[in-house]
Structures are given as structure tokens and as C-alpha cells.
One Martini backbone bead per residue (centre of mass of N, CA, C, O) as a GRO file, in nm:
protein
  378
    1UNK     BB    1   8.436 -13.725  -3.710
    2UNK     BB    2   8.372 -13.408  -3.702
    3UNK     BB    3   8.481 -13.102  -3.519
    4UNK     BB    4   8.316 -12.839  -3.314
    5UNK     BB    5   8.397 -12.543  -3.141
    6UNK     BB    6   8.190 -12.318  -2.966
    7UNK     BB    7   8.268 -11.961  -2.904
    8UNK     BB    8   8.128 -11.760  -2.655
    9UNK     BB    9   8.041 -11.440  -2.444
   10UNK     BB   10   7.738 -11.369  -2.540
   11UNK     BB   11   7.417 -11.345  -2.653
   12UNK     BB   12   7.481 -11.234  -2.939
   13UNK     BB   13   7.686 -11.460  -3.013
   14UNK     BB   14   7.496 -11.698  -2.972
   15UNK     BB   15   7.302 -11.617  -3.200
   16UNK     BB   16   7.501 -11.609  -3.434
   17UNK     BB   17   7.610 -11.898  -3.409
   18UNK     BB   18   7.335 -12.049  -3.446
   19UNK     BB   19   7.286 -11.958  -3.738
   20UNK     BB   20   7.532 -12.097  -3.861
   21UNK     BB   21   7.494 -12.391  -3.749
   22UNK     BB   22   7.214 -12.442  -3.872
   23UNK     BB   23   7.327 -12.438  -4.162
   24UNK     BB   24   7.544 -12.661  -4.127
   25UNK     BB   25   7.344 -12.891  -4.048
   26UNK     BB   26   7.227 -12.906  -4.336
   27UNK     BB   27   7.500 -12.962  -4.493
   28UNK     BB   28   7.607 -13.126  -4.215
   29UNK     BB   29   7.549 -13.423  -4.006
   30UNK     BB   30   7.877 -13.506  -3.946
   31UNK     BB   31   7.886 -13.340  -3.651
   32UNK     BB   32   8.060 -13.246  -3.363
   33UNK     BB   33   7.962 -13.074  -3.055
   34UNK     BB   34   8.086 -12.791  -2.863
   35UNK     BB   35   8.048 -12.539  -2.587
   36UNK     BB   36   8.013 -12.181  -2.539
   37UNK     BB   37   7.678 -12.119  -2.448
   38UNK     BB   38   7.342 -12.056  -2.491
   39UNK     BB   39   7.015 -12.078  -2.571
   40UNK     BB   40   7.059 -12.113  -2.882
   41UNK     BB   41   7.260 -12.347  -2.878
   42UNK     BB   42   7.087 -12.541  -2.702
   43UNK     BB   43   6.848 -12.565  -2.913
   44UNK     BB   44   7.052 -12.750  -3.099
   45UNK     BB   45   7.180 -12.967  -2.888
   46UNK     BB   46   7.423 -12.813  -2.747
   47UNK     BB   47   7.671 -12.828  -2.535
   48UNK     BB   48   7.770 -12.659  -2.238
   49UNK     BB   49   8.030 -12.620  -2.006
   50UNK     BB   50   7.883 -12.340  -1.934
   51UNK     BB   51   7.743 -12.062  -1.831
   52UNK     BB   52   7.733 -11.761  -1.990
   53UNK     BB   53   7.685 -11.572  -1.740
   54UNK     BB   54   7.981 -11.622  -1.611
   55UNK     BB   55   8.122 -11.417  -1.862
   56UNK     BB   56   7.930 -11.156  -1.850
   57UNK     BB   57   8.099 -10.852  -1.896
   58UNK     BB   58   8.105 -10.496  -1.824
   59UNK     BB   59   8.365 -10.328  -1.853
   60UNK     BB   60   8.662 -10.260  -1.703
   61UNK     BB   61   8.599 -10.287  -1.398
   62UNK     BB   62   8.445 -10.560  -1.406
   63UNK     BB   63   8.683 -10.716  -1.516
   64UNK     BB   64   8.880 -10.658  -1.284
   65UNK     BB   65   8.693 -10.776  -1.057
   66UNK     BB   66   8.684 -11.065  -1.248
   67UNK     BB   67   8.968 -11.179  -1.334
   68UNK     BB   68   8.981 -11.460  -1.187
   69UNK     BB   69   8.728 -11.581  -1.310
   70UNK     BB   70   8.811 -11.551  -1.606
   71UNK     BB   71   9.073 -11.712  -1.593
   72UNK     BB   72   8.936 -11.975  -1.507
   73UNK     BB   73   8.757 -12.000  -1.764
   74UNK     BB   74   8.983 -12.006  -1.968
   75UNK     BB   75   9.124 -12.259  -1.863
   76UNK     BB   76   8.881 -12.450  -1.892
   77UNK     BB   77   8.829 -12.404  -2.194
   78UNK     BB   78   9.101 -12.496  -2.299
   79UNK     BB   79   9.092 -12.782  -2.181
   80UNK     BB   80   8.828 -12.872  -2.331
   81UNK     BB   81   8.928 -12.830  -2.620
   82UNK     BB   82   9.172 -13.018  -2.613
   83UNK     BB   83   9.006 -13.268  -2.535
   84UNK     BB   84   8.813 -13.256  -2.789
   85UNK     BB   85   8.965 -13.200  -3.056
   86UNK     BB   86   8.908 -13.005  -3.291
   87UNK     BB   87   8.904 -12.885  -3.615
   88UNK     BB   88   8.727 -12.639  -3.500
   89UNK     BB   89   8.744 -12.302  -3.385
   90UNK     BB   90   8.442 -12.118  -3.321
   91UNK     BB   91   8.452 -11.781  -3.288
   92UNK     BB   92   8.235 -11.520  -3.123
   93UNK     BB   93   8.323 -11.252  -3.051
   94UNK     BB   94   8.434 -11.148  -2.759
   95UNK     BB   95   8.764 -11.102  -2.764
   96UNK     BB   96   8.855 -11.095  -2.457
   97UNK     BB   97   8.784 -11.407  -2.456
   98UNK     BB   98   8.800 -11.575  -2.727
   99UNK     BB   99   9.100 -11.488  -2.812
  100UNK     BB  100   9.242 -11.592  -2.564
  101UNK     BB  101   9.169 -11.882  -2.612
  102UNK     BB  102   9.274 -11.917  -2.903
  103UNK     BB  103   9.571 -11.858  -2.842
  104UNK     BB  104   9.617 -12.097  -2.647
  105UNK     BB  105   9.528 -12.327  -2.833
  106UNK     BB  106   9.733 -12.277  -3.066
  107UNK     BB  107   9.989 -12.333  -2.893
  108UNK     BB  108   9.909 -12.635  -2.830
  109UNK     BB  109   9.722 -12.666  -3.118
  110UNK     BB  110   9.785 -12.606  -3.455
  111UNK     BB  111   9.559 -12.797  -3.597
  112UNK     BB  112   9.358 -12.599  -3.504
  113UNK     BB  113   9.114 -12.423  -3.652
  114UNK     BB  114   9.068 -12.065  -3.661
  115UNK     BB  115   8.742 -11.909  -3.649
  116UNK     BB  116   8.633 -11.567  -3.675
  117UNK     BB  117   8.333 -11.397  -3.575
  118UNK     BB  118   8.369 -11.087  -3.565
  119UNK     BB  119   8.558 -10.837  -3.568
  120UNK     BB  120   8.766 -10.656  -3.425
  121UNK     BB  121   8.765 -10.303  -3.347
  122UNK     BB  122   9.042 -10.165  -3.480
  123UNK     BB  123   8.907  -9.890  -3.587
  124UNK     BB  124   8.868  -9.787  -3.285
  125UNK     BB  125   9.093  -9.981  -3.136
  126UNK     BB  126   9.386 -10.133  -3.129
  127UNK     BB  127   9.548 -10.182  -3.415
  128UNK     BB  128   9.794 -10.373  -3.322
  129UNK     BB  129   9.633 -10.647  -3.295
  130UNK     BB  130   9.666 -10.776  -3.577
  131UNK     BB  131   9.949 -10.904  -3.543
  132UNK     BB  132   9.853 -11.097  -3.320
  133UNK     BB  133   9.602 -11.237  -3.447
  134UNK     BB  134   9.751 -11.366  -3.693
  135UNK     BB  135   9.891 -11.604  -3.520
  136UNK     BB  136   9.578 -11.750  -3.433
  137UNK     BB  137   9.412 -11.671  -3.697
  138UNK     BB  138   9.298 -11.816  -3.996
  139UNK     BB  139   8.993 -11.683  -4.001
  140UNK     BB  140   8.800 -11.390  -4.098
  141UNK     BB  141   8.471 -11.271  -4.030
  142UNK     BB  142   8.303 -11.009  -4.191
  143UNK     BB  143   8.055 -10.750  -4.161
  144UNK     BB  144   8.254 -10.537  -4.303
  145UNK     BB  145   8.412 -10.421  -4.581
  146UNK     BB  146   8.606 -10.193  -4.454
  147UNK     BB  147   8.784 -10.400  -4.276
  148UNK     BB  148   8.989 -10.534  -4.468
  149UNK     BB  149   9.231 -10.328  -4.467
  150UNK     BB  150   9.326 -10.385  -4.168
  151UNK     BB  151   9.401 -10.702  -4.226
  152UNK     BB  152   9.544 -10.711  -4.515
  153UNK     BB  153   9.803 -10.559  -4.432
  154UNK     BB  154   9.871 -10.853  -4.270
  155UNK     BB  155   9.770 -11.102  -4.440
  156UNK     BB  156   9.486 -11.177  -4.372
  157UNK     BB  157   9.228 -11.402  -4.365
  158UNK     BB  158   8.929 -11.298  -4.538
  159UNK     BB  159   8.557 -11.254  -4.507
  160UNK     BB  160   8.279 -11.115  -4.642
  161UNK     BB  161   7.937 -11.173  -4.495
  162UNK     BB  162   7.789 -10.974  -4.344
  163UNK     BB  163   7.496 -10.847  -4.184
  164UNK     BB  164   7.231 -10.996  -4.011
  165UNK     BB  165   7.054 -10.731  -3.921
  166UNK     BB  166   6.979 -10.660  -4.250
  167UNK     BB  167   6.802 -10.901  -4.291
  168UNK     BB  168   6.545 -11.051  -4.443
  169UNK     BB  169   6.271 -11.210  -4.280
  170UNK     BB  170   6.067 -11.475  -4.232
  171UNK     BB  171   5.757 -11.441  -4.077
  172UNK     BB  172   5.538 -11.524  -3.843
  173UNK     BB  173   5.236 -11.412  -3.826
  174UNK     BB  174   5.111 -11.168  -3.600
  175UNK     BB  175   4.858 -11.047  -3.404
  176UNK     BB  176   4.903 -10.736  -3.269
  177UNK     BB  177   4.618 -10.674  -3.143
  178UNK     BB  178   4.667 -10.883  -2.910
  179UNK     BB  179   4.895 -10.680  -2.779
  180UNK     BB  180   4.793 -10.404  -2.923
  181UNK     BB  181   4.650 -10.119  -2.946
  182UNK     BB  182   4.537  -9.939  -3.225
  183UNK     BB  183   4.560  -9.639  -3.076
  184UNK     BB  184   4.871  -9.707  -3.072
  185UNK     BB  185   5.200  -9.598  -3.073
  186UNK     BB  186   5.509  -9.740  -3.137
  187UNK     BB  187   5.789  -9.778  -2.907
  188UNK     BB  188   6.103  -9.894  -2.926
  189UNK     BB  189   6.313 -10.073  -2.680
  190UNK     BB  190   6.681 -10.097  -2.621
  191UNK     BB  191   6.857 -10.196  -2.315
  192UNK     BB  192   7.004 -10.453  -2.358
  193UNK     BB  193   7.161 -10.776  -2.285
  194UNK     BB  194   7.293 -10.676  -2.034
  195UNK     BB  195   7.252 -10.623  -1.705
  196UNK     BB  196   7.453 -10.383  -1.676
  197UNK     BB  197   7.303 -10.210  -1.882
  198UNK     BB  198   7.010 -10.223  -1.776
  199UNK     BB  199   7.062 -10.102  -1.495
  200UNK     BB  200   7.124  -9.815  -1.613
  201UNK     BB  201   6.886  -9.764  -1.840
  202UNK     BB  202   6.602  -9.830  -1.722
  203UNK     BB  203   6.540  -9.582  -1.536
  204UNK     BB  204   6.563  -9.376  -1.766
  205UNK     BB  205   6.339  -9.498  -1.952
  206UNK     BB  206   6.104  -9.479  -1.750
  207UNK     BB  207   6.121  -9.168  -1.724
  208UNK     BB  208   6.068  -9.111  -2.021
  209UNK     BB  209   5.782  -9.237  -2.030
  210UNK     BB  210   5.658  -9.042  -1.826
  211UNK     BB  211   5.698  -8.791  -2.003
  212UNK     BB  212   5.529  -8.890  -2.240
  213UNK     BB  213   5.262  -8.931  -2.078
  214UNK     BB  214   5.235  -8.630  -1.990
  215UNK     BB  215   5.195  -8.528  -2.283
  216UNK     BB  216   5.090  -8.817  -2.411
  217UNK     BB  217   4.847  -9.108  -2.461
  218UNK     BB  218   4.962  -9.260  -2.768
  219UNK     BB  219   5.174  -9.463  -2.646
  220UNK     BB  220   5.363  -9.769  -2.694
  221UNK     BB  221   5.593  -9.970  -2.504
  222UNK     BB  222   5.871 -10.179  -2.619
  223UNK     BB  223   6.068 -10.422  -2.483
  224UNK     BB  224   6.372 -10.563  -2.597
  225UNK     BB  225   6.446 -10.883  -2.503
  226UNK     BB  226   6.590 -11.135  -2.343
  227UNK     BB  227   6.570 -11.427  -2.185
  228UNK     BB  228   6.770 -11.333  -1.953
  229UNK     BB  229   6.623 -11.018  -1.904
  230UNK     BB  230   6.311 -11.020  -1.888
  231UNK     BB  231   6.242 -11.046  -1.581
  232UNK     BB  232   6.391 -10.797  -1.487
  233UNK     BB  233   6.229 -10.591  -1.655
  234UNK     BB  234   5.944 -10.673  -1.561
  235UNK     BB  235   5.980 -10.597  -1.263
  236UNK     BB  236   6.040 -10.294  -1.311
  237UNK     BB  237   5.779 -10.230  -1.461
  238UNK     BB  238   5.578 -10.323  -1.238
  239UNK     BB  239   5.706 -10.104  -1.027
  240UNK     BB  240   5.631  -9.830  -1.195
  241UNK     BB  241   5.305  -9.809  -1.283
  242UNK     BB  242   5.307  -9.879  -1.581
  243UNK     BB  243   5.055  -9.958  -1.862
  244UNK     BB  244   5.235  -9.893  -2.156
  245UNK     BB  245   5.393 -10.184  -2.131
  246UNK     BB  246   5.614 -10.417  -2.291
  247UNK     BB  247   5.776 -10.750  -2.289
  248UNK     BB  248   5.996 -10.888  -2.540
  249UNK     BB  249   6.161 -11.211  -2.666
  250UNK     BB  250   6.042 -11.287  -2.923
  251UNK     BB  251   6.179 -11.264  -3.230
  252UNK     BB  252   5.930 -11.244  -3.417
  253UNK     BB  253   5.777 -11.026  -3.258
  254UNK     BB  254   5.999 -10.813  -3.247
  255UNK     BB  255   6.017 -10.766  -3.553
  256UNK     BB  256   5.720 -10.670  -3.587
  257UNK     BB  257   5.720 -10.443  -3.386
  258UNK     BB  258   5.938 -10.276  -3.522
  259UNK     BB  259   5.795 -10.243  -3.807
  260UNK     BB  260   5.547 -10.083  -3.634
  261UNK     BB  261   5.720  -9.850  -3.561
  262UNK     BB  262   5.785  -9.494  -3.511
  263UNK     BB  263   6.016  -9.566  -3.295
  264UNK     BB  264   6.360  -9.570  -3.149
  265UNK     BB  265   6.535  -9.678  -2.849
  266UNK     BB  266   6.894  -9.728  -2.829
  267UNK     BB  267   7.149  -9.887  -2.759
  268UNK     BB  268   7.460  -9.916  -2.821
  269UNK     BB  269   7.486 -10.094  -3.134
  270UNK     BB  270   7.399 -10.331  -3.381
  271UNK     BB  271   7.086 -10.294  -3.356
  272UNK     BB  272   7.072 -10.037  -3.535
  273UNK     BB  273   7.061 -10.198  -3.803
  274UNK     BB  274   6.784 -10.328  -3.762
  275UNK     BB  275   6.630 -10.066  -3.741
  276UNK     BB  276   6.711  -9.948  -4.018
  277UNK     BB  277   6.607 -10.202  -4.190
  278UNK     BB  278   6.302 -10.129  -4.078
  279UNK     BB  279   6.251  -9.820  -4.116
  280UNK     BB  280   6.342  -9.681  -3.832
  281UNK     BB  281   6.361  -9.436  -3.631
  282UNK     BB  282   6.640  -9.299  -3.421
  283UNK     BB  283   6.822  -9.339  -3.112
  284UNK     BB  284   7.120  -9.313  -2.910
  285UNK     BB  285   7.229  -9.484  -2.609
  286UNK     BB  286   7.471  -9.422  -2.329
  287UNK     BB  287   7.631  -9.560  -2.017
  288UNK     BB  288   7.905  -9.503  -1.811
  289UNK     BB  289   8.124  -9.495  -1.607
  290UNK     BB  290   8.354  -9.263  -1.549
  291UNK     BB  291   8.604  -9.443  -1.573
  292UNK     BB  292   8.527  -9.597  -1.833
  293UNK     BB  293   8.496  -9.342  -2.010
  294UNK     BB  294   8.787  -9.233  -1.986
  295UNK     BB  295   8.922  -9.480  -2.105
  296UNK     BB  296   8.770  -9.480  -2.370
  297UNK     BB  297   8.863  -9.195  -2.469
  298UNK     BB  298   9.172  -9.272  -2.478
  299UNK     BB  299   9.139  -9.527  -2.695
  300UNK     BB  300   8.979  -9.410  -2.916
  301UNK     BB  301   8.943  -9.336  -3.293
  302UNK     BB  302   8.645  -9.226  -3.270
  303UNK     BB  303   8.356  -9.006  -3.270
  304UNK     BB  304   8.161  -9.256  -3.260
  305UNK     BB  305   7.929  -9.521  -3.160
  306UNK     BB  306   7.788  -9.557  -3.429
  307UNK     BB  307   7.817  -9.728  -3.723
  308UNK     BB  308   7.674  -9.530  -3.918
  309UNK     BB  309   7.839  -9.284  -3.827
  310UNK     BB  310   8.120  -9.399  -3.886
  311UNK     BB  311   8.087  -9.451  -4.190
  312UNK     BB  312   7.997  -9.131  -4.239
  313UNK     BB  313   8.135  -8.922  -4.043
  314UNK     BB  314   7.844  -8.871  -3.903
  315UNK     BB  315   7.529  -8.767  -3.766
  316UNK     BB  316   7.259  -8.955  -3.840
  317UNK     BB  317   7.235  -9.062  -3.544
  318UNK     BB  318   7.160  -8.978  -3.249
  319UNK     BB  319   7.375  -8.916  -2.955
  320UNK     BB  320   7.327  -9.019  -2.609
  321UNK     BB  321   7.588  -8.956  -2.387
  322UNK     BB  322   7.603  -8.984  -2.067
  323UNK     BB  323   7.483  -8.688  -1.968
  324UNK     BB  324   7.269  -8.711  -2.213
  325UNK     BB  325   7.174  -8.977  -2.064
  326UNK     BB  326   6.852  -8.873  -2.021
  327UNK     BB  327   6.520  -8.831  -2.000
  328UNK     BB  328   6.498  -8.540  -2.114
  329UNK     BB  329   6.674  -8.572  -2.372
  330UNK     BB  330   6.517  -8.802  -2.494
  331UNK     BB  331   6.246  -8.663  -2.507
  332UNK     BB  332   6.328  -8.414  -2.680
  333UNK     BB  333   6.436  -8.577  -2.927
  334UNK     BB  334   6.187  -8.743  -2.996
  335UNK     BB  335   5.986  -8.511  -3.030
  336UNK     BB  336   6.138  -8.360  -3.251
  337UNK     BB  337   6.111  -8.586  -3.461
  338UNK     BB  338   5.797  -8.630  -3.453
  339UNK     BB  339   5.760  -8.313  -3.551
  340UNK     BB  340   5.988  -8.396  -3.798
  341UNK     BB  341   5.959  -8.568  -4.089
  342UNK     BB  342   6.215  -8.471  -4.244
  343UNK     BB  343   6.422  -8.595  -4.049
  344UNK     BB  344   6.333  -8.885  -4.083
  345UNK     BB  345   6.372  -8.909  -4.389
  346UNK     BB  346   6.677  -8.849  -4.387
  347UNK     BB  347   6.771  -9.077  -4.206
  348UNK     BB  348   6.656  -9.317  -4.374
  349UNK     BB  349   6.811  -9.254  -4.633
  350UNK     BB  350   7.100  -9.275  -4.516
  351UNK     BB  351   7.072  -9.564  -4.409
  352UNK     BB  352   7.006  -9.714  -4.675
  353UNK     BB  353   7.275  -9.647  -4.815
  354UNK     BB  354   7.455  -9.791  -4.606
  355UNK     BB  355   7.331 -10.084  -4.620
  356UNK     BB  356   7.406 -10.152  -4.918
  357UNK     BB  357   7.727 -10.188  -4.835
  358UNK     BB  358   7.650 -10.449  -4.607
  359UNK     BB  359   7.564 -10.672  -4.796
  360UNK     BB  360   7.515 -10.989  -4.875
  361UNK     BB  361   7.466 -11.232  -5.106
  362UNK     BB  362   7.285 -11.386  -4.892
  363UNK     BB  363   7.403 -11.470  -4.591
  364UNK     BB  364   7.588 -11.464  -4.315
  365UNK     BB  365   7.541 -11.758  -4.225
  366UNK     BB  366   7.592 -11.896  -4.499
  367UNK     BB  367   7.878 -11.786  -4.557
  368UNK     BB  368   8.003 -11.902  -4.295
  369UNK     BB  369   7.931 -12.204  -4.338
  370UNK     BB  370   8.104 -12.237  -4.595
  371UNK     BB  371   8.376 -12.195  -4.458
  372UNK     BB  372   8.358 -12.427  -4.257
  373UNK     BB  373   8.326 -12.650  -4.472
  374UNK     BB  374   8.600 -12.614  -4.609
  375UNK     BB  375   8.773 -12.687  -4.353
  376UNK     BB  376   8.653 -12.985  -4.329
  377UNK     BB  377   8.797 -13.075  -4.620
  378UNK     BB  378   9.116 -13.047  -4.560
   0.00000   0.00000   0.00000
């Protein structure tokens, strides 16, 4: 029986990995799995060697503060992978954790094929990493076509599989009127999947909602949460005294809520692609500690935080970062867009053109599963 070890480092990677593996399970039922995974991987009946929450850290300082814990987890993960002796180590995103593990595994057992899904953003910072990654990654699965040139310069084996967040999915229709009053316009809010992100952004977002309510009471706000941070967000919302907010974690309902939204406020990240593909106008927000931000500024090679802006080399979607990431700036920017439909139309048009260039032939999960299947037949 063939074996695959699935290696993730945060909830978004867990979700991506589960989509690929669920496709592979249909193609091949004779595979044994073990993982470092979260709720999505576990729903497939795959055991995780420890809880994903134990390794999900955000920012340079939090990583430094937890360096000994992370090192211990890396050691344990490497030991478990070697003991499991898989045919494939399938690592997904979170390169600071997953690729460190992959490098160590490859040194111990070169027969294990390493396939990494979601390329490290070498076009943002640390371009020299490609030479190092080439030594221990057998195949890189790319979400963006433009990434190829950065890795193929070093003769790395890559496949463009497309980005899953822009794919149209068949949803089980839910009657949204059961959740939201018909006389309310929905604004979707994405506060991040990590608790450390949510801790920073949630108070700012709740203050933004208060400003919106003071202006007019025609909006209903929906926080798009993960299973892991839903209760935390819900507690903060309940303590805020605001009654026009809901917190949703069900993926099907979240997708439908988004498609019915008039606007979205999202933390910086790939979720912005999902928002754009739903044809919803948006703004991007993010805030790091001062030290983390200064380190970030020194290291990055791009002018923007959002992928659509990076691809276009201009601000298609407004970015409110650091000092600009405050309730008043968010309020002013959202109101300005809602009062100017021409701006919304221009943003959506530019986003749609960008998305056309990053679509896969079938689906990102299916294309990735096909690559894994090929390696299992070698």
C-alpha cells in the first residue's frame, strides 16, 4: 500500500490540503495517510500527530518567542515522517514550518518524494531561497502562472495548478432570509484565520461597525470565521452590544453570504481572490506590531500587500495598512466606495481581468491530485 504524509502549518493550508486529498481519495482508494493537519484533514478520517493550533504562530516576534516550541515540533514531525516512511511528503503552504521539515526529511531519506503546494512567495522576499528549496523539493505546485519564471530559472520542476479561491463551486442553497433580514444590505468581514490576527483586527472592525451604525442602520455585518476562531469572535461580538452582526463558519453559507454582499472588508491575504471572484468590491486591511512591520519593510521586494495589486503593479483594491488600519479610515473608505458606483464597477472590472489569468484547466485540487497520483506510480 502506498503512503502519503500530509504536512500543513495553519488552517488555510489544512483546508487546501483536504481539497486535494479528497480528490485523490476518489482516484485511488489504496493509500495510507498520516498528517499534521486540522479540522478539514481530520474530517477525511486522517489522523494528525498533534493539534495544528500548537504550531500556528504569526509574525517574526511570536516565532522568536516560540522558537524552542517550534523546533521541538519540527523534530517530532521529522521523526514521525521517517517512522511512517511515506512514498510522498505532501507539504502545503506555511514554508517556515513545512519546508524546514521537508529539508530535514529529504536529508535523512532521499527516497521520499517531496511535493509542495503553494510556492513560497520568493517574488515578495528572499529570492535566493529558490536555490536552497531546489535541493529538497521534487515538485512545486504553483497557484499563479507568473511564479514559474522565478523557479524555472533554477530548473525546478513546477506545475501551475491555479488558485482554488477563484473557482466556482456548486453550493447547497440556503435560504438566507432565515439568517438575515431582507431589508439589510450585507457587508462581509474577514478578520483572519489566526487568533493573533483576529486579536489585533477585531476591536478595530467592531469600532468600524459602530461608526457605520451611527451613520445609517441599513447594513448587516457577517464575520467569516474558521471553526477554530468562531467562538472567540462570537464572544467579542456578544460583548460589544452590537445586534446587527452574525458570525459564520460553515463554508457553504459563507460562500452564499459573500455572493450576496454589497461590500467586503478583508485582512490581507489570498481570501481577497475569493472576494473578487464573487464579484464583490472590497478593501484590504492589516496591522502588525511596529517591530514586525519594520522587519517586513526591510525584507519585502513589492510595493503592495494584496496579490491583485501586486500582479497589476498598482492599487486596484485599496490597502489600509498599519496606521491607516483604524476604524475611521476603514469607515471613510467604505462609505466613499458605496457612494461611488463607478469606482466599484472599475475595481470589479480590473479584478475580473486579473482572475482570468490565474484560472486552472479544471480545478486546483484536481490538478494537484493528478500530480500526486503520477508520483505514486513511479
